[in-house]
PDB file of C-alpha atoms in Angstrom:
ATOM      1  CA  MET A   1      -0.086  -0.041   0.142  1.00 85.00           C
ATOM      2  CA  GLN A   2       1.195   3.372  -0.920  1.00 93.00           C
ATOM      3  CA  LEU A   3       0.254   6.922   0.409  1.00 91.00           C
ATOM      4  CA  HIS A   4      -1.811   7.965  -2.895  1.00 91.00           C
ATOM      5  CA  GLN A   5      -3.910   4.832  -2.035  1.00 92.00           C
ATOM      6  CA  LEU A   6      -4.899   5.709   1.306  1.00 91.00           C
ATOM      7  CA  LYS A   7      -8.514   6.674   1.972  1.00 90.00           C
ATOM      8  CA  PRO A   8     -10.020   8.374   5.045  1.00 88.00           C
ATOM      9  CA  ASN A   9     -12.363   6.014   7.057  1.00 90.00           C
ATOM     10  CA  HIS A  10     -15.116   8.728   7.605  1.00 90.00           C
ATOM     11  CA  LYS A  11     -17.078  11.022   4.929  1.00 88.00           C
ATOM     12  CA  PRO A  12     -15.854  14.777   4.342  1.00 87.00           C
ATOM     13  CA  LYS A  13     -17.856  17.209   6.268  1.00 87.00           C
ATOM     14  CA  ARG A  14     -19.781  19.472   3.983  1.00 82.00           C
ATOM     15  CA  GLY A  15     -19.646  23.386   4.794  1.00 74.00           C
ATOM     16  CA  LYS A  16     -22.239  25.193   6.198  1.00 67.00           C
ATOM     17  CA  ARG A  17     -24.834  27.008   3.593  1.00 67.00           C
ATOM     18  CA  ILE A  18     -25.873  30.197   5.305  1.00 66.00           C
ATOM     19  CA  GLY A  19     -28.817  31.963   4.374  1.00 63.00           C
ATOM     20  CA  ARG A  20     -30.978  28.856   3.151  1.00 68.00           C
ATOM     21  CA  GLY A  21     -33.382  28.187   6.145  1.00 62.00           C
ATOM     22  CA  GLY A  22     -32.567  25.258   8.376  1.00 60.00           C
ATOM     23  CA  LYS A  23     -31.616  24.908  12.312  1.00 67.00           C
ATOM     24  CA  LYS A  24     -30.291  28.039  12.183  1.00 62.00           C
ATOM     25  CA  GLY A  25     -33.826  29.951  11.789  1.00 61.00           C
ATOM     26  CA  THR A  26     -35.196  32.094   8.723  1.00 66.00           C
ATOM     27  CA  TYR A  27     -32.277  34.301   7.999  1.00 71.00           C
ATOM     28  CA  SER A  28     -29.299  31.747   9.260  1.00 69.00           C
ATOM     29  CA  GLY A  29     -27.293  34.119  10.875  1.00 70.00           C
ATOM     30  CA  LYS A  30     -27.199  36.846   8.172  1.00 74.00           C
ATOM     31  CA  GLY A  31     -29.507  39.461  10.163  1.00 76.00           C
ATOM     32  CA  ILE A  32     -32.571  40.731   8.356  1.00 81.00           C
ATOM     33  CA  LYS A  33     -31.728  43.548   5.880  1.00 83.00           C
ATOM     34  CA  GLY A  34     -28.778  45.401   4.421  1.00 82.00           C
ATOM     35  CA  GLN A  35     -25.902  44.728   2.278  1.00 77.00           C
ATOM     36  CA  ASN A  36     -24.392  41.930   4.423  1.00 77.00           C
ATOM     37  CA  SER A  37     -27.765  39.906   3.910  1.00 78.00           C
ATOM     38  CA  ARG A  38     -27.990  40.100   0.142  1.00 77.00           C
ATOM     39  CA  SER A  39     -26.040  37.696  -1.962  1.00 76.00           C
ATOM     40  CA  GLY A  40     -23.162  38.792  -3.870  1.00 73.00           C
ATOM     41  CA  ARG A  41     -22.449  41.668  -1.386  1.00 68.00           C
ATOM     42  CA  LEU A  42     -19.527  44.065  -2.342  1.00 70.00           C
ATOM     43  CA  LEU A  43     -18.216  46.737  -0.530  1.00 67.00           C
ATOM     44  CA  LYS A  44     -19.156  50.030  -1.911  1.00 69.00           C
ATOM     45  CA  PRO A  45     -16.412  52.632  -3.323  1.00 75.00           C
ATOM     46  CA  LEU A  46     -14.863  54.433  -0.570  1.00 77.00           C
ATOM     47  CA  ILE A  47     -14.714  57.729  -2.797  1.00 80.00           C
ATOM     48  CA  ARG A  48     -18.437  58.208  -2.418  1.00 78.00           C
ATOM     49  CA  ASP A  49     -18.147  58.250   1.348  1.00 79.00           C
ATOM     50  CA  VAL A  50     -15.524  60.990   1.089  1.00 80.00           C
ATOM     51  CA  ILE A  51     -17.447  63.213  -1.135  1.00 79.00           C
ATOM     52  CA  LYS A  52     -20.607  62.538   0.996  1.00 80.00           C
ATOM     53  CA  ARG A  53     -18.844  64.014   3.958  1.00 79.00           C
ATOM     54  CA  TYR A  54     -17.924  67.235   2.399  1.00 78.00           C
ATOM     55  CA  PRO A  55     -20.462  70.070   3.160  1.00 76.00           C
ATOM     56  CA  LYS A  56     -22.507  71.473  -0.204  1.00 76.00           C
ATOM     57  CA  LEU A  57     -20.827  74.644  -0.682  1.00 72.00           C
ATOM     58  CA  ARG A  58     -22.883  77.114  -2.669  1.00 73.00           C
ATOM     59  CA  GLY A  59     -21.977  80.182  -4.321  1.00 71.00           C
ATOM     60  CA  HIS A  60     -18.339  82.084  -4.778  1.00 70.00           C
ATOM     61  CA  ARG A  61     -16.052  81.794  -1.791  1.00 69.00           C
ATOM     62  CA  SER A  62     -13.361  84.456  -1.902  1.00 72.00           C
ATOM     63  CA  ILE A  63     -10.765  83.671   0.771  1.00 73.00           C
ATOM     64  CA  VAL A  64      -9.290  86.767   2.400  1.00 73.00           C
ATOM     65  CA  ARG A  65      -6.086  86.052   3.950  1.00 71.00           C
ATOM     66  CA  PRO A  66      -4.662  88.710   6.582  1.00 68.00           C
ATOM     67  CA  ARG A  67      -1.921  90.816   5.925  1.00 69.00           C
ATOM     68  CA  PHE A  68       1.446  89.375   7.299  1.00 69.00           C
ATOM     69  CA  ARG A  69       2.571  91.257  10.268  1.00 79.00           C
ATOM     70  CA  ILE A  70       5.843  92.296  11.228  1.00 84.00           C
ATOM     71  CA  SER A  71       6.803  93.526  14.689  1.00 87.00           C
ATOM     72  CA  LEU A  72       9.852  95.516  15.370  1.00 89.00           C
ATOM     73  CA  ASN A  73      11.581  96.723  18.852  1.00 91.00           C
ATOM     74  CA  LEU A  74      12.394 100.215  19.264  1.00 91.00           C
ATOM     75  CA  SER A  75      15.880  99.000  20.047  1.00 90.00           C
ATOM     76  CA  GLU A  76      16.421  97.821  16.638  1.00 91.00           C
ATOM     77  CA  ILE A  77      15.231 101.061  15.137  1.00 90.00           C
ATOM     78  CA  ASP A  78      17.417 102.964  17.369  1.00 90.00           C
ATOM     79  CA  LYS A  79      20.729 101.127  16.149  1.00 90.00           C
ATOM     80  CA  SER A  80      19.877 101.704  12.226  1.00 90.00           C
ATOM     81  CA  PHE A  81      18.417 105.186  12.085  1.00 90.00           C
ATOM     82  CA  LYS A  82      20.211 108.518  12.735  1.00 89.00           C
ATOM     83  CA  ASP A  83      18.942 111.291  14.788  1.00 90.00           C
ATOM     84  CA  GLY A  84      15.964 113.573  12.784  1.00 89.00           C
ATOM     85  CA  GLU A  85      15.544 110.669  10.391  1.00 89.00           C
ATOM     86  CA  ALA A  86      11.912 109.763   8.895  1.00 91.00           C
ATOM     87  CA  VAL A  87      11.080 106.150   9.658  1.00 91.00           C
ATOM     88  CA  THR A  88       9.041 104.885   6.900  1.00 90.00           C
ATOM     89  CA  LEU A  89       8.492 101.264   5.258  1.00 88.00           C
ATOM     90  CA  LYS A  90      10.890 102.275   2.395  1.00 88.00           C
ATOM     91  CA  ALA A  91      13.581 103.394   4.951  1.00 90.00           C
ATOM     92  CA  LEU A  92      13.353 100.207   6.646  1.00 89.00           C
ATOM     93  CA  ALA A  93      13.466  98.161   3.978  1.00 87.00           C
ATOM     94  CA  GLN A  94      16.407 100.017   2.528  1.00 89.00           C
ATOM     95  CA  LYS A  95      18.110  99.380   6.166  1.00 88.00           C
ATOM     96  CA  GLY A  96      17.483  95.544   5.936  1.00 87.00           C
ATOM     97  CA  LEU A  97      14.769  95.503   8.768  1.00 87.00           C
ATOM     98  CA  VAL A  98      11.780  94.636   6.832  1.00 86.00           C
ATOM     99  CA  SER A  99      11.565  92.484   3.589  1.00 81.00           C
ATOM    100  CA  PHE A 100       8.814  92.594   1.177  1.00 77.00           C
ATOM    101  CA  LEU A 101       6.947  89.275  -0.300  1.00 73.00           C
ATOM    102  CA  GLY A 102       6.284  90.559  -3.984  1.00 73.00           C
ATOM    103  CA  LYS A 103       4.153  93.482  -4.106  1.00 74.00           C
ATOM    104  CA  LYS A 104       2.405  92.703  -0.685  1.00 74.00           C
ATOM    105  CA  THR A 105       3.176  95.334   2.072  1.00 76.00           C
ATOM    106  CA  PRO A 106       3.553  94.117   5.398  1.00 80.00           C
ATOM    107  CA  GLU A 107       1.759  95.598   8.211  1.00 85.00           C
ATOM    108  CA  ILE A 108       4.094  96.758  10.908  1.00 87.00           C
ATOM    109  CA  LYS A 109       3.804  97.363  14.662  1.00 90.00           C
ATOM    110  CA  ILE A 110       6.280  98.985  16.561  1.00 90.00           C
ATOM    111  CA  LEU A 111       6.787  97.583  20.060  1.00 91.00           C
ATOM    112  CA  GLY A 112       8.309  99.588  23.250  1.00 90.00           C
ATOM    113  CA  GLN A 113      11.177  96.905  23.883  1.00 91.00           C
ATOM    114  CA  GLY A 114      14.409  98.675  24.586  1.00 90.00           C
ATOM    115  CA  GLU A 115      15.341 102.397  24.601  1.00 90.00           C
ATOM    116  CA  LEU A 116      15.015 105.285  22.142  1.00 89.00           C
ATOM    117  CA  THR A 117      17.744 107.824  22.208  1.00 90.00           C
ATOM    118  CA  ARG A 118      17.344 109.589  18.976  1.00 88.00           C
ATOM    119  CA  THR A 119      14.440 111.749  17.824  1.00 91.00           C
ATOM    120  CA  LEU A 120      12.872 110.274  14.995  1.00 90.00           C
ATOM    121  CA  ASN A 121       9.548 110.581  13.011  1.00 91.00           C
ATOM    122  CA  PHE A 122       7.650 107.628  12.427  1.00 91.00           C
ATOM    123  CA  GLU A 123       5.263 107.626   9.549  1.00 90.00           C
ATOM    124  CA  GLY A 124       2.424 104.782   8.951  1.00 87.00           C
ATOM    125  CA  PHE A 125       2.632 102.274  11.618  1.00 88.00           C
ATOM    126  CA  ARG A 126       0.772 100.534  14.473  1.00 89.00           C
ATOM    127  CA  PHE A 127       2.297 101.228  17.952  1.00 90.00           C
ATOM    128  CA  SER A 128       2.021  99.718  21.331  1.00 91.00           C
ATOM    129  CA  ARG A 129       1.108 101.958  23.985  1.00 92.00           C
ATOM    130  CA  SER A 130       4.654 101.816  25.637  1.00 93.00           C
ATOM    131  CA  ALA A 131       6.282 102.532  22.234  1.00 91.00           C
ATOM    132  CA  GLN A 132       4.451 105.489  21.944  1.00 91.00           C
ATOM    133  CA  GLU A 133       5.282 107.145  25.165  1.00 92.00           C
ATOM    134  CA  LYS A 134       9.043 106.288  24.462  1.00 91.00           C
ATOM    135  CA  ILE A 135       8.922 108.057  21.138  1.00 91.00           C
ATOM    136  CA  LYS A 136       7.127 111.233  22.587  1.00 91.00           C
ATOM    137  CA  LYS A 137       9.806 111.191  25.608  1.00 91.00           C
ATOM    138  CA  ALA A 138      12.529 111.067  23.153  1.00 90.00           C
ATOM    139  CA  GLY A 139      11.059 114.120  21.179  1.00 90.00           C
ATOM    140  CA  GLY A 140      10.244 112.106  18.331  1.00 89.00           C
ATOM    141  CA  SER A 141       6.904 112.483  16.192  1.00 89.00           C
ATOM    142  CA  ILE A 142       3.871 109.759  15.017  1.00 90.00           C
ATOM    143  CA  GLU A 143       1.912 110.203  11.959  1.00 86.00           C
ATOM    144  CA  THR A 144      -0.501 107.486  11.333  1.00 76.00           C
ATOM    145  CA  LYS A 145      -2.460 106.717   7.860  1.00 64.00           C
TER     146      LYS A 145
END
């Protein structure tokens, strides 16, 4: 006798056929309704769920991005400007304290950290309260737009 001539002593067990009545009840472990109870069920495409989760955006939406802001301290300005000079956006760019991104001009706020020893004329900036006090104390002037 060889291996290919061996046969089992018992009959092979058949697999359970679900969803055809029988001892498991009418639904046979598949539930009542829905995708899993149907024959030939397939998973639905995932992209459909992603699309359905997005809100329905109607109409034109313009995205308004805030202007980029730069804060400068009085100590930095005091080092790079001479007595009696006008501090403007162009002057700050020429001294290398501020750089432009394309055609956009930054919104600059001058903060009061450090001391101001020169009388300077500031034009077109935003100021902190302590910076305003120190500029006026040094004898400078502030012009806003």
